[in-house]
mmCIF file of C-alpha atoms in Angstrom:
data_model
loop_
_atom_site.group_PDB
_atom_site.id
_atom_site.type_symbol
_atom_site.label_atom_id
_atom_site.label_comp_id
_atom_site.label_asym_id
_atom_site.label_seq_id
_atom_site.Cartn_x
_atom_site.Cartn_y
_atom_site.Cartn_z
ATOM 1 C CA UNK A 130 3.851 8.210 4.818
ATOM 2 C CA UNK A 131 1.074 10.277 3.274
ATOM 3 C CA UNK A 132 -0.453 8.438 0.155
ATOM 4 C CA UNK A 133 -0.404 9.818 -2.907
ATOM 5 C CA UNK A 134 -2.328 9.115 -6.661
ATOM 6 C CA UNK A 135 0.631 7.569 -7.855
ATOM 7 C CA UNK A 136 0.039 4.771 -5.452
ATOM 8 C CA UNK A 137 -3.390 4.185 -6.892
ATOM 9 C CA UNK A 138 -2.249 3.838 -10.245
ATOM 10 C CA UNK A 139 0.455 0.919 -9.048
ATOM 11 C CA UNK A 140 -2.542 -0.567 -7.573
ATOM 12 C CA UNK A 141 -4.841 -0.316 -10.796
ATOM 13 C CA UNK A 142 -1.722 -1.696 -12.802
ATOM 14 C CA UNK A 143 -1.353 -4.735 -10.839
ATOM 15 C CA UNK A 144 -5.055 -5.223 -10.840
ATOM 16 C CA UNK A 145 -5.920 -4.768 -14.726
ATOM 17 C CA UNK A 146 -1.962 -6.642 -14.929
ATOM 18 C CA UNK A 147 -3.387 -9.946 -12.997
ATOM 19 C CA UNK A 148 -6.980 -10.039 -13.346
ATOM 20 C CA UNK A 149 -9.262 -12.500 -12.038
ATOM 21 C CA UNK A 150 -5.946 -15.481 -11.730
ATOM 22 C CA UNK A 151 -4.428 -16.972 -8.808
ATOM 23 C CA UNK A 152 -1.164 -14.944 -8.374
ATOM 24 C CA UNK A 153 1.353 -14.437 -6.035
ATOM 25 C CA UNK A 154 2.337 -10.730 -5.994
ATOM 26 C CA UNK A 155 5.003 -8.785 -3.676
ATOM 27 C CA UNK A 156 5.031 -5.108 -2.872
ATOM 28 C CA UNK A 157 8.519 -3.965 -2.255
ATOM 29 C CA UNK A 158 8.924 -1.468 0.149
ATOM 30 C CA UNK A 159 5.202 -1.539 2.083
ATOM 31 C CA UNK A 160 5.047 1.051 4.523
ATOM 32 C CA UNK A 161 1.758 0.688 6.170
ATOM 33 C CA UNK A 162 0.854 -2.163 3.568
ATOM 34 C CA UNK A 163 -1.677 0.397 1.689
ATOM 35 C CA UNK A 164 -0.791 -0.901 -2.228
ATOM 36 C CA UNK A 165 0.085 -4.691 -0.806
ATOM 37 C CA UNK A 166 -4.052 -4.350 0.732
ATOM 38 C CA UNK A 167 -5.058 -2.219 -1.720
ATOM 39 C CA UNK A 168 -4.575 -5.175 -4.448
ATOM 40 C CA UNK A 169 -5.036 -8.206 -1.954
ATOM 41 C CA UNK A 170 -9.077 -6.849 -1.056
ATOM 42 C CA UNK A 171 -9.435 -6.248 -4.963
ATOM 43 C CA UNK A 172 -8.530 -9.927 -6.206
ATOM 44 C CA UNK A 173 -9.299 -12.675 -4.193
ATOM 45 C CA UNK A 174 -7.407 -15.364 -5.765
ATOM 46 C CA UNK A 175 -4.106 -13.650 -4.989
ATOM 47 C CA UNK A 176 -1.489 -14.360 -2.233
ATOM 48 C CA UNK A 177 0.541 -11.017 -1.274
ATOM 49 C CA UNK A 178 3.994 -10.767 0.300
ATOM 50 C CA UNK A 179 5.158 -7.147 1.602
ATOM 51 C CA UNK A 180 8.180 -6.504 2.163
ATOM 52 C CA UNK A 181 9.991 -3.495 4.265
ATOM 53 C CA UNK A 182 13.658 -3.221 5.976
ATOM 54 C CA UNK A 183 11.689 -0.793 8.744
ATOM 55 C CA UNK A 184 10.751 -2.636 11.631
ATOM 56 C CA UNK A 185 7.956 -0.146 12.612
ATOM 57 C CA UNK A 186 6.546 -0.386 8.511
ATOM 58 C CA UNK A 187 6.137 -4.275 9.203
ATOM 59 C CA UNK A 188 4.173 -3.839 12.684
ATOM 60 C CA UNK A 189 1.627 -1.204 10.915
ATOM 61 C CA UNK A 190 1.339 -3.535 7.768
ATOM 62 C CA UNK A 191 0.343 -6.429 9.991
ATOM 63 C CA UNK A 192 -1.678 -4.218 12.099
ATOM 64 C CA UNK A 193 -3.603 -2.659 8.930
ATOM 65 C CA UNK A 194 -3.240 -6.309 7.396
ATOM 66 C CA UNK A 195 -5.411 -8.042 10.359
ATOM 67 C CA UNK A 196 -7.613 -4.988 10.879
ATOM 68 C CA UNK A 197 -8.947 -5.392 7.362
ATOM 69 C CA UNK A 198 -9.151 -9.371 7.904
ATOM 70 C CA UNK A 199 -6.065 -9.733 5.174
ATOM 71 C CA UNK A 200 -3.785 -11.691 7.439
ATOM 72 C CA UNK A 201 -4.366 -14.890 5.703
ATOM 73 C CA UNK A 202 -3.351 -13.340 2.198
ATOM 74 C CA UNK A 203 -1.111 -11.156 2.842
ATOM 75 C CA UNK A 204 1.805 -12.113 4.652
ATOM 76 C CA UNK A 205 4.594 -9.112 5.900
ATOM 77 C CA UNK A 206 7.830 -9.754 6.010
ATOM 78 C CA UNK A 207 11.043 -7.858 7.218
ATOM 79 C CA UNK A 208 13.849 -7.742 4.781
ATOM 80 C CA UNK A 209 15.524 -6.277 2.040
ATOM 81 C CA UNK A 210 13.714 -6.004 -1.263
ATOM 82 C CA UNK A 211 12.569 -9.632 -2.370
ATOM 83 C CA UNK A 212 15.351 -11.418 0.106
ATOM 84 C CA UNK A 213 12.334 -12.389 2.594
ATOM 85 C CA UNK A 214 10.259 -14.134 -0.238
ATOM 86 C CA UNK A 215 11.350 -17.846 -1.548
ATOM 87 C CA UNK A 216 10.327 -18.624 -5.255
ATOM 88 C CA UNK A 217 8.966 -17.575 -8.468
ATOM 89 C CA UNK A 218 6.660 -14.427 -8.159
ATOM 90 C CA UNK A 219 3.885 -13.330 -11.096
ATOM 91 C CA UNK A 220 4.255 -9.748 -9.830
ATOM 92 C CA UNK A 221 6.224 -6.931 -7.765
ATOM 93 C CA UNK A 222 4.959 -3.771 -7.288
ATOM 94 C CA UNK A 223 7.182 -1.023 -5.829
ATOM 95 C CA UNK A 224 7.550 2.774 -4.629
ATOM 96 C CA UNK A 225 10.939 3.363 -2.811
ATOM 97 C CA UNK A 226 12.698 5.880 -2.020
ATOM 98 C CA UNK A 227 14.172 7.928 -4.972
ATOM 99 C CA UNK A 228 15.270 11.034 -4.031
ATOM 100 C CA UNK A 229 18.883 11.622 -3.348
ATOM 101 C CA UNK A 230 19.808 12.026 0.276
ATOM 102 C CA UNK A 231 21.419 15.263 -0.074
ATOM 103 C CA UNK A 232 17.982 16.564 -1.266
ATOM 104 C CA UNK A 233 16.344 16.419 2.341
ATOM 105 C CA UNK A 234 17.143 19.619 3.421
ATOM 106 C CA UNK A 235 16.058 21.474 0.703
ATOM 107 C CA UNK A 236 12.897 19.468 0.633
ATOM 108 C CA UNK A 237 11.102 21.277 3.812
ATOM 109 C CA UNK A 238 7.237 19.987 2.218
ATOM 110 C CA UNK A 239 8.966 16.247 3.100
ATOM 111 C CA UNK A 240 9.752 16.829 6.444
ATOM 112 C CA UNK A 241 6.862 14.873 8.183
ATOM 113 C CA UNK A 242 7.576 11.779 5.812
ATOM 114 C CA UNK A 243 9.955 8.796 7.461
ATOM 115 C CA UNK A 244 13.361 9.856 5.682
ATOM 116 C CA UNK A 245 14.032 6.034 4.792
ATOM 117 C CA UNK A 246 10.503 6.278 2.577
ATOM 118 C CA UNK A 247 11.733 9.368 0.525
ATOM 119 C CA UNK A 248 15.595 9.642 0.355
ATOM 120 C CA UNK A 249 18.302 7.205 -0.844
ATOM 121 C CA UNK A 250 22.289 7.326 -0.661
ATOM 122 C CA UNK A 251 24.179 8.694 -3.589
ATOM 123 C CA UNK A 252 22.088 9.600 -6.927
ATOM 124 C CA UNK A 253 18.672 8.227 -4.742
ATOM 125 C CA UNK A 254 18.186 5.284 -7.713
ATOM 126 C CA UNK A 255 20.129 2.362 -6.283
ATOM 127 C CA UNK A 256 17.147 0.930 -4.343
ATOM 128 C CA UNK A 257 15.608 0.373 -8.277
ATOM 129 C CA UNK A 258 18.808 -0.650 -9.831
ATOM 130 C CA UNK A 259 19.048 -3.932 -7.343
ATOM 131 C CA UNK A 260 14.767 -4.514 -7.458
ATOM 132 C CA UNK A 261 15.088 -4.323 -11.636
ATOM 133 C CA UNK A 262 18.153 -6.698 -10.906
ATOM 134 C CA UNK A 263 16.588 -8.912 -8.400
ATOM 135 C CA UNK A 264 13.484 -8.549 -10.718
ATOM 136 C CA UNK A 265 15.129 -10.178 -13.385
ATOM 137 C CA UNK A 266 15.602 -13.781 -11.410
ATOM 138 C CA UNK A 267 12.352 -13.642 -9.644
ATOM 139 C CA UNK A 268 9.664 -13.286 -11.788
ATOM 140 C CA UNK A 269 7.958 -16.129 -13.322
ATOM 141 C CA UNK A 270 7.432 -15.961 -17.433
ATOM 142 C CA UNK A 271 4.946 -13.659 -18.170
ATOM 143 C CA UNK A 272 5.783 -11.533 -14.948
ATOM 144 C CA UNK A 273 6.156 -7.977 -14.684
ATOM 145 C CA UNK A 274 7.570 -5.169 -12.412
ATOM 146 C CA UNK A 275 5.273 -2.182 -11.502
ATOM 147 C CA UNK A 276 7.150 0.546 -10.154
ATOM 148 C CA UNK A 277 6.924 4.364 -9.001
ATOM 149 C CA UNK A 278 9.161 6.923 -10.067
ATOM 150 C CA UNK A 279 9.528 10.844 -9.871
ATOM 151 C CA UNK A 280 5.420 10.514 -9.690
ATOM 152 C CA UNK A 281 5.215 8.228 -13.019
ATOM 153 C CA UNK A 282 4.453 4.568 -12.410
ATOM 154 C CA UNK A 283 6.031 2.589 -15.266
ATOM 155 C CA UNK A 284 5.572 -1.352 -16.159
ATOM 156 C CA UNK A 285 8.007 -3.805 -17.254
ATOM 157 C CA UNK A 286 7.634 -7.197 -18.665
ATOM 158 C CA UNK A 287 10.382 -9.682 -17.837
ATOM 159 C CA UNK A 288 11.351 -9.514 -20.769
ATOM 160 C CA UNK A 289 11.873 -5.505 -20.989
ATOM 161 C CA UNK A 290 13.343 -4.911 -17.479
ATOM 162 C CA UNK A 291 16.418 -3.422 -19.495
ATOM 163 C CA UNK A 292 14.507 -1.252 -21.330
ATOM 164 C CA UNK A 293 13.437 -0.394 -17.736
ATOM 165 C CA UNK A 294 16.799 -0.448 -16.057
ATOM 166 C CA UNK A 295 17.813 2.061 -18.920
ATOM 167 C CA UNK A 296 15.066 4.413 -18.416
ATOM 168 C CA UNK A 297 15.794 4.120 -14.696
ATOM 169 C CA UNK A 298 19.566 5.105 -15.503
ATOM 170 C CA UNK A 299 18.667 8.245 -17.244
ATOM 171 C CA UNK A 300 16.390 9.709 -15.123
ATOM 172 C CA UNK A 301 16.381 12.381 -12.836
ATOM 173 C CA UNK A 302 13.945 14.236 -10.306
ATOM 174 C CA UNK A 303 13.490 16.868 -12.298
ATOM 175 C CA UNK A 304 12.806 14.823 -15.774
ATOM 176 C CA UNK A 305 9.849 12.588 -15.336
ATOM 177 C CA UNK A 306 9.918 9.126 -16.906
ATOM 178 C CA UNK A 307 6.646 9.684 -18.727
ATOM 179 C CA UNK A 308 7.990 10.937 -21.979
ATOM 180 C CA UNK A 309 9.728 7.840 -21.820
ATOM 181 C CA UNK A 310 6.610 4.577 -21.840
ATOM 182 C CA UNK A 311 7.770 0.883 -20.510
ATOM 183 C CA UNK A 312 6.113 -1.748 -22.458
ATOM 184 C CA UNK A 313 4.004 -3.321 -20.647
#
C-alpha cells in the first residue's frame, strides 16, 4: 500500500506519546511494517508487535523488519487485531481499512491498493469498533490508542476510548473526525 502523511503523524504520536521509556507498543494492521519500524528505529527502549490477518503483509513486515536489522524488536505476527499478542500493552497504533466495501468501484484512484487495506464489510467501521473494544482490555493504565481515520489520526487515553468509540460511531467518509479532537 502506498504511504501516506497520515501515517507519519501515527508515528510522531506514538513517539512524542512514549518518549524515551521502555514500552511495548503494537501496530494493528501492519502492511509492510512501515509505522511498526517507523517507531521501533526511533525509540530504542521499545519492543513492537505487528499484527496483520494477510499472510503476504506478515512476510514483507519480516522482510522489511530484518532488512533494517529490527528483527529483535519487532516481532510480526499473523492474526486478527491484538489476538496474536499475550498481555498488557502501553500502546496500539492503527490504520485499517475504513471505507465501506461497496465504495470500491467508485473509487478507481484505489485500484492499485490491496482491497483488504482500504475497504471493510458493511458501513467500513467495524474493524475500529472491535480494536476500540479490544483496546479497552489491553492497554495497561496510562495507555492509549492511536488510530487513522478518513485521513485524521485521533488519540485516546484508556480512559476516553468511549469518547473515541462515539466519535468513531458518527463518522463518515465524507465528514472528517477533525472537527471532532480525542483527548489525548
Amino acid at each position: 500500500m502506498t504511504p501516506r502523511p497520515a501515517s507519519e503523524k501515527i508515528v510522531a504520536e506514538a513517539v512524542a506519546f512514549i518518549g524515551d521509556r521502555p514500552a511495548r507498543v503494537v501496530d494493528v494492521g501492519t502492511g509492510s511494517g512501515a509505522i511498526a519500524l517507523a517507531v521501533a528505529a526511533a525509540l530504542p527502549k521499545i519492543q513492537v508487535f505487528a499484527t496483520d490477518t494477510s499472510i503476504d503483509a506478515v512476510a514483507l513486515a519480516r522482510m522489511n523488519a530484518a532488512r533494517l536489522g529490527l528483527s529483535g524488536r519487532v516481532t510480526v505476527c499473523r492474526g486478527d487485531l491484538l489476538e496474536p499478542i499475550r498481555g498488557p500493552v502501553d500502546l496500539i497504533v492503527a490504520n485499517l481499512p475504513y471505507l465501506p466495501a461497496a465504495e470500491a468501484r467508485r473509487r478507481p484512484d484505489l485500484v492499485d491498493e490491496p482491497p483488504d487495506a482500504i475497504f471493510a464489510g458493511g458501513d467500513g467501521l467495524e474493524p475500529y469498533r472491535r480494536l476500540i473494544a479490544a483496546s479497552r482490555q489491553r492497554l495497561s493504565r496510562g495507555g492509549a490508542l492511536v488510530l487513522q481515520l478518513h485521513r485524521e489520526v485521533l488519540t485516546a487515553s484508556r480512559g476516553d476510548l468511549d469518547t473515541l468509540a462515539a466519535a468513531v460511531a458518527g463518522s463518515t467518509p465524507s465528514e472528517p473526525l477533525a472537527a471532532r479532537p480525542i483527548a489525548a
